[in-house]
PDB file of C-alpha atoms in Angstrom:
ATOM      1  CA  MET M   1     157.035 -20.772  70.680  1.00 66.00           C
ATOM      2  CA  THR M   2     155.649 -18.893  67.913  1.00 86.00           C
ATOM      3  CA  ARG M   3     154.951 -20.561  64.535  1.00 88.00           C
ATOM      4  CA  ARG M   4     157.529 -18.458  62.861  1.00 89.00           C
ATOM      5  CA  ARG M   5     160.057 -19.020  65.469  1.00 89.00           C
ATOM      6  CA  ALA M   6     159.363 -22.912  65.233  1.00 92.00           C
ATOM      7  CA  ARG M   7     160.050 -22.824  61.738  1.00 93.00           C
ATOM      8  CA  THR M   8     163.102 -21.048  62.002  1.00 94.00           C
ATOM      9  CA  ARG M   9     164.244 -23.450  64.662  1.00 94.00           C
ATOM     10  CA  ALA M  10     163.236 -26.387  62.340  1.00 94.00           C
ATOM     11  CA  ASN M  11     165.126 -24.888  59.506  1.00 95.00           C
ATOM     12  CA  LEU M  12     168.281 -24.566  61.458  1.00 95.00           C
ATOM     13  CA  LEU M  13     168.122 -28.113  62.546  1.00 95.00           C
ATOM     14  CA  GLN M  14     167.769 -29.221  58.939  1.00 94.00           C
ATOM     15  CA  ALA M  15     170.670 -27.024  57.921  1.00 95.00           C
ATOM     16  CA  ALA M  16     172.827 -28.205  60.750  1.00 94.00           C
ATOM     17  CA  PHE M  17     172.166 -31.848  59.878  1.00 93.00           C
ATOM     18  CA  ARG M  18     173.537 -31.537  56.300  1.00 94.00           C
ATOM     19  CA  VAL M  19     176.411 -29.472  57.483  1.00 95.00           C
ATOM     20  CA  PHE M  20     177.333 -31.842  60.320  1.00 93.00           C
ATOM     21  CA  ALA M  21     176.972 -34.833  58.128  1.00 93.00           C
ATOM     22  CA  ALA M  22     179.190 -33.146  55.413  1.00 94.00           C
ATOM     23  CA  LYS M  23     182.065 -31.836  57.559  1.00 93.00           C
ATOM     24  CA  GLY M  24     181.700 -33.480  61.063  1.00 90.00           C
ATOM     25  CA  PHE M  25     180.467 -31.704  64.278  1.00 86.00           C
ATOM     26  CA  GLY M  26     184.141 -30.561  65.536  1.00 83.00           C
ATOM     27  CA  ARG M  27     184.496 -28.977  62.313  1.00 90.00           C
ATOM     28  CA  VAL M  28     181.311 -26.677  62.011  1.00 92.00           C
ATOM     29  CA  SER M  29     180.760 -23.240  63.091  1.00 94.00           C
ATOM     30  CA  ILE M  30     177.662 -21.226  63.774  1.00 95.00           C
ATOM     31  CA  GLU M  31     178.344 -19.121  60.877  1.00 95.00           C
ATOM     32  CA  GLU M  32     178.348 -21.984  58.739  1.00 96.00           C
ATOM     33  CA  VAL M  33     175.028 -23.363  60.092  1.00 96.00           C
ATOM     34  CA  CYS M  34     173.489 -19.958  59.653  1.00 96.00           C
ATOM     35  CA  GLU M  35     174.735 -19.670  56.236  1.00 96.00           C
ATOM     36  CA  ALA M  36     173.481 -23.039  55.067  1.00 96.00           C
ATOM     37  CA  ALA M  37     169.915 -22.163  56.731  1.00 95.00           C
ATOM     38  CA  GLY M  38     169.837 -18.698  55.217  1.00 95.00           C
ATOM     39  CA  TYR M  39     169.867 -16.924  58.740  1.00 95.00           C
ATOM     40  CA  SER M  40     171.557 -14.470  60.801  1.00 93.00           C
ATOM     41  CA  ARG M  41     173.483 -15.345  63.974  1.00 94.00           C
ATOM     42  CA  GLY M  42     170.667 -13.609  65.678  1.00 94.00           C
ATOM     43  CA  ALA M  43     168.126 -15.975  64.422  1.00 94.00           C
ATOM     44  CA  PHE M  44     170.632 -18.806  65.874  1.00 95.00           C
ATOM     45  CA  TYR M  45     170.966 -17.169  69.125  1.00 95.00           C
ATOM     46  CA  SER M  46     167.224 -16.817  69.561  1.00 93.00           C
ATOM     47  CA  ASN M  47     166.725 -20.465  69.438  1.00 94.00           C
ATOM     48  CA  PHE M  48     170.109 -22.230  70.747  1.00 95.00           C
ATOM     49  CA  THR M  49     172.764 -20.650  73.166  1.00 94.00           C
ATOM     50  CA  THR M  50     175.433 -22.773  71.690  1.00 91.00           C
ATOM     51  CA  LEU M  51     176.421 -25.312  68.901  1.00 90.00           C
ATOM     52  CA  ASP M  52     176.411 -27.831  71.497  1.00 87.00           C
ATOM     53  CA  GLU M  53     172.838 -27.239  72.347  1.00 90.00           C
ATOM     54  CA  LEU M  54     171.819 -27.131  68.842  1.00 92.00           C
ATOM     55  CA  PHE M  55     173.666 -30.672  68.257  1.00 88.00           C
ATOM     56  CA  PHE M  56     171.985 -32.256  71.228  1.00 87.00           C
ATOM     57  CA  ALA M  57     168.561 -30.739  69.914  1.00 90.00           C
ATOM     58  CA  LEU M  58     169.313 -32.630  66.605  1.00 89.00           C
ATOM     59  CA  TYR M  59     170.271 -35.869  68.133  1.00 84.00           C
ATOM     60  CA  ARG M  60     167.196 -35.875  70.065  1.00 85.00           C
ATOM     61  CA  GLU M  61     165.102 -35.366  67.129  1.00 86.00           C
ATOM     62  CA  ARG M  62     166.436 -37.994  64.942  1.00 83.00           C
ATOM     63  CA  ALA M  63     166.811 -40.453  67.813  1.00 81.00           C
ATOM     64  CA  ASP M  64     163.159 -39.895  68.819  1.00 84.00           C
ATOM     65  CA  LEU M  65     162.214 -40.561  65.058  1.00 84.00           C
ATOM     66  CA  ILE M  66     164.017 -43.951  65.163  1.00 82.00           C
ATOM     67  CA  ALA M  67     162.421 -44.672  68.634  1.00 82.00           C
ATOM     68  CA  GLY M  68     158.970 -44.057  66.945  1.00 84.00           C
ATOM     69  CA  GLN M  69     159.683 -46.189  64.174  1.00 84.00           C
ATOM     70  CA  VAL M  70     160.431 -49.279  66.294  1.00 84.00           C
ATOM     71  CA  PHE M  71     157.608 -48.648  68.614  1.00 83.00           C
ATOM     72  CA  GLY M  72     155.304 -48.369  65.438  1.00 85.00           C
ATOM     73  CA  ALA M  73     156.515 -51.550  64.119  1.00 85.00           C
ATOM     74  CA  LEU M  74     156.189 -53.461  67.482  1.00 81.00           C
ATOM     75  CA  ALA M  75     152.644 -52.212  68.355  1.00 82.00           C
ATOM     76  CA  PRO M  76     150.409 -54.048  65.538  1.00 81.00           C
ATOM     77  CA  ASP M  77     150.317 -57.379  67.600  1.00 76.00           C
ATOM     78  CA  GLY M  78     148.644 -56.119  70.740  1.00 74.00           C
ATOM     79  CA  PRO M  79     149.879 -57.570  73.854  1.00 72.00           C
ATOM     80  CA  ASP M  80     150.983 -60.875  72.551  1.00 75.00           C
ATOM     81  CA  LEU M  81     154.019 -59.929  70.098  1.00 78.00           C
ATOM     82  CA  ASP M  82     154.535 -61.983  67.013  1.00 83.00           C
ATOM     83  CA  VAL M  83     158.383 -61.696  67.143  1.00 83.00           C
ATOM     84  CA  GLY M  84     158.962 -62.962  63.769  1.00 84.00           C
ATOM     85  CA  ALA M  85     156.537 -60.664  62.217  1.00 86.00           C
ATOM     86  CA  ALA M  86     157.688 -57.773  64.293  1.00 86.00           C
ATOM     87  CA  VAL M  87     161.447 -58.183  63.175  1.00 89.00           C
ATOM     88  CA  ASP M  88     160.093 -58.135  59.451  1.00 90.00           C
ATOM     89  CA  ARG M  89     158.439 -54.653  60.225  1.00 89.00           C
ATOM     90  CA  VAL M  90     161.179 -53.344  62.101  1.00 88.00           C
ATOM     91  CA  THR M  91     163.959 -53.920  59.694  1.00 89.00           C
ATOM     92  CA  GLU M  92     161.633 -52.926  56.889  1.00 88.00           C
ATOM     93  CA  VAL M  93     160.860 -49.325  58.352  1.00 82.00           C
ATOM     94  CA  LEU M  94     163.892 -48.646  60.300  1.00 81.00           C
ATOM     95  CA  LEU M  95     166.007 -45.634  59.316  1.00 72.00           C
ATOM     96  CA  LEU M  96     169.341 -46.453  57.947  1.00 81.00           C
ATOM     97  CA  ASP M  97     170.513 -43.232  56.683  1.00 86.00           C
ATOM     98  CA  LEU M  98     174.011 -42.733  56.046  1.00 89.00           C
ATOM     99  CA  ASP M  99     174.132 -38.765  56.972  1.00 90.00           C
ATOM    100  CA  TRP M 100     172.343 -39.657  60.197  1.00 87.00           C
ATOM    101  CA  LEU M 101     174.821 -42.354  61.022  1.00 90.00           C
ATOM    102  CA  LEU M 102     177.589 -39.933  60.494  1.00 91.00           C
ATOM    103  CA  VAL M 103     176.114 -37.318  62.947  1.00 90.00           C
ATOM    104  CA  LYS M 104     175.195 -40.050  65.526  1.00 87.00           C
ATOM    105  CA  THR M 105     179.130 -41.392  65.367  1.00 90.00           C
ATOM    106  CA  ASP M 106     179.975 -37.886  65.847  1.00 89.00           C
ATOM    107  CA  PHE M 107     177.667 -37.627  68.998  1.00 86.00           C
ATOM    108  CA  LEU M 108     179.015 -40.765  70.376  1.00 89.00           C
ATOM    109  CA  VAL M 109     182.579 -39.597  70.268  1.00 90.00           C
ATOM    110  CA  HIS M 110     181.359 -36.299  71.809  1.00 87.00           C
ATOM    111  CA  ALA M 111     179.722 -38.327  74.561  1.00 88.00           C
ATOM    112  CA  ALA M 112     182.712 -40.343  75.188  1.00 92.00           C
ATOM    113  CA  ARG M 113     184.684 -37.164  76.145  1.00 91.00           C
ATOM    114  CA  ASP M 114     181.847 -35.317  78.050  1.00 90.00           C
ATOM    115  CA  PRO M 115     180.275 -37.180  81.103  1.00 93.00           C
ATOM    116  CA  ALA M 116     177.293 -34.814  80.943  1.00 87.00           C
ATOM    117  CA  VAL M 117     176.751 -35.663  77.380  1.00 85.00           C
ATOM    118  CA  ALA M 118     176.996 -39.393  77.900  1.00 91.00           C
ATOM    119  CA  ALA M 119     174.565 -39.384  80.772  1.00 91.00           C
ATOM    120  CA  THR M 120     172.128 -37.804  78.216  1.00 84.00           C
ATOM    121  CA  LEU M 121     172.766 -40.180  75.683  1.00 86.00           C
ATOM    122  CA  SER M 122     172.720 -43.254  78.269  1.00 90.00           C
ATOM    123  CA  GLU M 123     169.446 -41.988  79.509  1.00 87.00           C
ATOM    124  CA  HIS M 124     167.974 -42.060  75.881  1.00 83.00           C
ATOM    125  CA  ARG M 125     169.084 -45.315  75.096  1.00 87.00           C
ATOM    126  CA  ALA M 126     167.881 -46.854  78.449  1.00 89.00           C
ATOM    127  CA  ARG M 127     164.502 -45.374  77.519  1.00 84.00           C
ATOM    128  CA  LEU M 128     164.465 -46.995  74.188  1.00 84.00           C
ATOM    129  CA  ARG M 129     165.604 -50.325  75.538  1.00 89.00           C
ATOM    130  CA  GLY M 130     163.041 -50.089  78.167  1.00 88.00           C
ATOM    131  CA  ALA M 131     160.211 -49.661  75.582  1.00 84.00           C
ATOM    132  CA  ILE M 132     161.694 -52.662  73.483  1.00 87.00           C
ATOM    133  CA  ALA M 133     161.650 -54.790  76.601  1.00 88.00           C
ATOM    134  CA  GLY M 134     158.180 -53.970  77.474  1.00 85.00           C
ATOM    135  CA  ARG M 135     157.112 -55.207  74.153  1.00 83.00           C
ATOM    136  CA  LEU M 136     159.290 -58.244  74.121  1.00 84.00           C
ATOM    137  CA  ALA M 137     157.992 -59.386  77.554  1.00 83.00           C
ATOM    138  CA  GLY M 138     154.598 -60.056  75.796  1.00 73.00           C
ATOM    139  CA  ALA M 139     156.362 -62.243  73.203  1.00 69.00           C
ATOM    140  CA  HIS M 140     156.135 -65.466  75.466  1.00 61.00           C
ATOM    141  CA  ALA M 141     152.533 -66.243  74.280  1.00 60.00           C
ATOM    142  CA  ARG M 142     153.845 -66.804  70.753  1.00 66.00           C
ATOM    143  CA  THR M 143     157.588 -66.961  70.651  1.00 69.00           C
ATOM    144  CA  PRO M 144     159.538 -67.701  73.934  1.00 75.00           C
ATOM    145  CA  LEU M 145     162.751 -65.521  74.007  1.00 79.00           C
ATOM    146  CA  PRO M 146     166.023 -67.762  73.925  1.00 82.00           C
ATOM    147  CA  ALA M 147     167.169 -68.607  77.576  1.00 82.00           C
ATOM    148  CA  VAL M 148     170.701 -67.456  76.672  1.00 84.00           C
ATOM    149  CA  LEU M 149     169.432 -63.765  76.730  1.00 85.00           C
ATOM    150  CA  GLY M 150     168.155 -64.080  80.487  1.00 84.00           C
ATOM    151  CA  ASP M 151     164.850 -61.979  80.093  1.00 87.00           C
ATOM    152  CA  ALA M 152     163.200 -59.259  78.009  1.00 87.00           C
ATOM    153  CA  ASP M 153     165.577 -56.564  79.287  1.00 92.00           C
ATOM    154  CA  GLY M 154     168.641 -58.690  78.068  1.00 91.00           C
ATOM    155  CA  ALA M 155     166.827 -59.227  74.741  1.00 89.00           C
ATOM    156  CA  ALA M 156     166.319 -55.566  74.333  1.00 91.00           C
ATOM    157  CA  HIS M 157     170.138 -54.941  75.181  1.00 92.00           C
ATOM    158  CA  ALA M 158     170.818 -57.546  72.271  1.00 92.00           C
ATOM    159  CA  VAL M 159     168.500 -55.937  69.956  1.00 90.00           C
ATOM    160  CA  VAL M 160     170.210 -52.505  70.488  1.00 90.00           C
ATOM    161  CA  ALA M 161     173.625 -53.899  70.206  1.00 92.00           C
ATOM    162  CA  ALA M 162     172.725 -55.729  66.935  1.00 92.00           C
ATOM    163  CA  TYR M 163     171.486 -52.413  65.484  1.00 90.00           C
ATOM    164  CA  ASP M 164     174.773 -50.564  66.524  1.00 91.00           C
ATOM    165  CA  GLY M 165     176.876 -53.408  64.917  1.00 92.00           C
ATOM    166  CA  VAL M 166     174.983 -53.322  61.674  1.00 93.00           C
ATOM    167  CA  THR M 167     175.315 -49.545  61.330  1.00 91.00           C
ATOM    168  CA  VAL M 168     178.962 -49.489  61.840  1.00 91.00           C
ATOM    169  CA  GLN M 169     179.257 -51.944  59.099  1.00 91.00           C
ATOM    170  CA  LEU M 170     176.839 -49.793  56.946  1.00 92.00           C
ATOM    171  CA  LEU M 171     179.145 -46.806  57.420  1.00 92.00           C
ATOM    172  CA  LEU M 172     181.929 -48.699  55.890  1.00 92.00           C
ATOM    173  CA  ASP M 173     180.383 -50.619  52.872  1.00 93.00           C
ATOM    174  CA  ARG M 174     177.294 -48.345  52.468  1.00 91.00           C
ATOM    175  CA  ASP M 175     175.155 -51.130  51.409  1.00 93.00           C
ATOM    176  CA  VAL M 176     171.670 -50.139  52.816  1.00 91.00           C
ATOM    177  CA  ASP M 177     169.959 -53.170  51.391  1.00 92.00           C
ATOM    178  CA  GLY M 178     172.621 -55.503  52.731  1.00 92.00           C
ATOM    179  CA  ALA M 179     172.229 -53.844  56.215  1.00 92.00           C
ATOM    180  CA  ARG M 180     168.595 -54.402  56.333  1.00 92.00           C
ATOM    181  CA  ALA M 181     168.981 -57.945  55.309  1.00 93.00           C
ATOM    182  CA  TRP M 182     171.746 -58.710  57.967  1.00 93.00           C
ATOM    183  CA  LEU M 183     169.781 -56.953  60.560  1.00 93.00           C
ATOM    184  CA  ARG M 184     166.833 -59.206  59.729  1.00 93.00           C
ATOM    185  CA  GLN M 185     168.940 -62.225  60.289  1.00 92.00           C
ATOM    186  CA  LEU M 186     170.729 -61.164  63.201  1.00 92.00           C
ATOM    187  CA  LEU M 187     167.245 -60.281  65.112  1.00 91.00           C
ATOM    188  CA  THR M 188     165.720 -63.186  64.083  1.00 90.00           C
ATOM    189  CA  ALA M 189     168.717 -65.440  65.338  1.00 88.00           C
ATOM    190  CA  LEU M 190     168.553 -63.505  68.654  1.00 87.00           C
ATOM    191  CA  LEU M 191     164.957 -63.542  69.293  1.00 85.00           C
ATOM    192  CA  THR M 192     163.748 -66.500  68.015  1.00 79.00           C
ATOM    193  CA  ASP M 193     164.975 -70.134  67.312  1.00 62.00           C
ATOM    194  CA  GLY M 194     166.709 -68.579  64.258  1.00 55.00           C
ATOM    195  CA  SER M 195     164.425 -70.040  61.667  1.00 50.00           C
ATOM    196  CA  GLY M 196     162.098 -67.168  61.500  1.00 46.00           C
ATOM    197  CA  THR M 197     159.271 -69.380  62.811  1.00 45.00           C
ATOM    198  CA  ALA M 198     157.996 -69.381  66.432  1.00 41.00           C
ATOM    199  CA  ALA M 199     160.035 -71.651  68.565  1.00 39.00           C
ATOM    200  CA  ARG M 200     158.049 -74.509  70.066  1.00 36.00           C
ATOM    201  CA  THR M 201     158.086 -75.256  73.856  1.00 37.00           C
ATOM    202  CA  HIS M 202     158.448 -78.499  75.222  1.00 33.00           C
TER     203      HIS M 202
END
């Protein structure tokens, strides 16, 4: 891909993000995306074959950004993860953007009606959970995970579920600071003894 084409593709994705967030995926046309980006239909079709393909690309771009934020926040402790400190870092840096959540919700609804889309989404979520589980597996040296979660895989499922729940509430009340505080409380309760300090083994 040439530098110019890469720039065109990036601009189309950025414009599509704005339009999808404002109007919803099912209500947006290729012409509207092109107009928002300042390009012709030819520029669109030189990068994407359909609006669905663009939507997939946009979702992957943003989802990868969030995954990168989570991985980066989990990395500093090395092999022995300090869960309490990691929770603080994750909730501090995690993208809680209302426009992204609107687009993500559209994508979830789209996936619910299309098995191929659902498979792609499930694969991405499984990779994210796997990466989180891998880091949580190293937590036992400092903070044993609650037995009720089963193992690191179960804990990773709980982390993603907590994030999903908080973002749904955020869509309704639009309180980003409150969402960060609530997510921190949930993750602390899920992954430690709930006090914010390492649980002691007996």
